[in-house]
Amino acid sequence: MSSHTHTDIARRAVRGSAYGIVASGVTIALGFLRAILLARFLAPEQFGIFTLAMFYVVLLAQVQAFGLDQALISRQDATDRVEQTYVTLRIGLMLPAALFLVALAPVIGRFYPTMPALGGVLLLLAGLELVKGLSTMQETWLTRDLAFRQLALTNVVASVVMTLVAPTLAWLGWGVWALVAELGSGLLTRLGMTWGLFRVKFPRPGWDGTTVRWFWEYGKSAWGASNLYFLVDRFDDFWIGTTLGGVALGYYSRAYEFARYPRRVVANPLVSVFQPVFARLQADRLRLSQAVYRAAYVILRAGFLVAGAFALVMPEFIHLVIGDQWMPMLLTFRLMLVYTLLDALIVLGAQLFFAVGRPQAFQRTALAQTLFFIPAVMIGA
């Protein structure tokens, strides 16, 4: 790779980081405002219903993912035939998963008689998964092309729409459906922008046996790792909602939601920018190592500063801003701060392994996490 190419990648990475930081600042501020308003207008149990529904939705989405998006980003020599095969696999896996969730929603609802709205929420979320899948295809091409400005603008506009829609409906008494509308309005906005304003191409389905085998070889390790990571990230929602009920899950989910904001401020903009950068630099060991070190350094130093300050002011924040009814989540919130800060480094490592085509390395890490995490949640709950 020429020095001119290295300079161009570095310039685009810096510019992309700037776009990501600005967009992240806007979306974090709007998301924080939205979280405050929703916490004031909705009860813990309504958050618990939505969080449990999202566990099943993400579970079905996770099972059919196979790391196709990461695989396409890492493959810098992708031809039209490769991209057409990607489209076929993406849609061919996405549709059956959504239909299966539609069929399963009434059955799941009957297992939770204290949450009568759960089945209906699952049905709507199944449809939104199709919207998300279509948008993700265009976002994958934008990410591979280092089109950070377009992605940043999409994030900002979607966040503005969500902030207008969800708190208004919650204030009008929509309850858990306001949370569904929050997700849906954001996804529909992203779909309109990625397929309208910023559409990279109109994807056409195709099939190439050699490419399918390559996606399978790449994806089987990525699939295993991502599913293990899903269990680490979401099993606690399932266990708490199933064993302790919607109210306890509502407190727990809000504690996690607020604890993620320090990570969103510091880590998320860097992680989203550096995955395609890692892929571009995978043949240059020195520059790749420098990029990983610098990203991890910023995440740790700034993350500890922001998380520590947030931990100190949280009691006053609950009392003065979202209401004393949320005070039971304080201890959980402080524990979650430690988890979310260190989890950002794991996500950065995962992006590195996926970008350089070694997802099996991350799979071993995820397996070790899972073997420790699931028993700890079952005991700790």
GROMACS .gro file of C-alpha atoms in nm, residues 37-38 40-43 46 117 165-181:
model
   25
   37LEU     CA    1  -3.852   1.249   2.967
   38LEU     CA    2  -3.950   0.886   2.917
   40ARG     CA    3  -4.067   1.080   3.403
   41PHE     CA    4  -4.370   0.981   3.191
   42LEU     CA    5  -4.352   0.600   3.203
   43ALA     CA    6  -4.353   0.342   3.483
   46GLN     CA    7  -4.346  -0.050   3.092
  117ALA     CA    8  -4.897  -0.632   2.614
  165VAL     CA    9  -4.204   1.125   1.872
  166ALA     CA   10  -4.141   0.912   2.183
  167PRO     CA   11  -4.172   1.165   2.471
  168THR     CA   12  -4.481   1.319   2.309
  169LEU     CA   13  -4.657   0.983   2.288
  170ALA     CA   14  -4.546   0.891   2.641
  171TRP     CA   15  -4.687   1.222   2.770
  172LEU     CA   16  -5.015   1.145   2.588
  173GLY     CA   17  -5.042   0.815   2.778
  174TRP     CA   18  -4.933   0.559   2.518
  175GLY     CA   19  -4.732   0.365   2.776
  176VAL     CA   20  -4.509   0.091   2.637
  177TRP     CA   21  -4.622   0.174   2.282
  178ALA     CA   22  -4.432   0.502   2.308
  179LEU     CA   23  -4.113   0.295   2.340
  180VAL     CA   24  -4.210   0.095   2.031
  181ALA     CA   25  -4.273   0.422   1.848
   0.00000   0.00000   0.00000
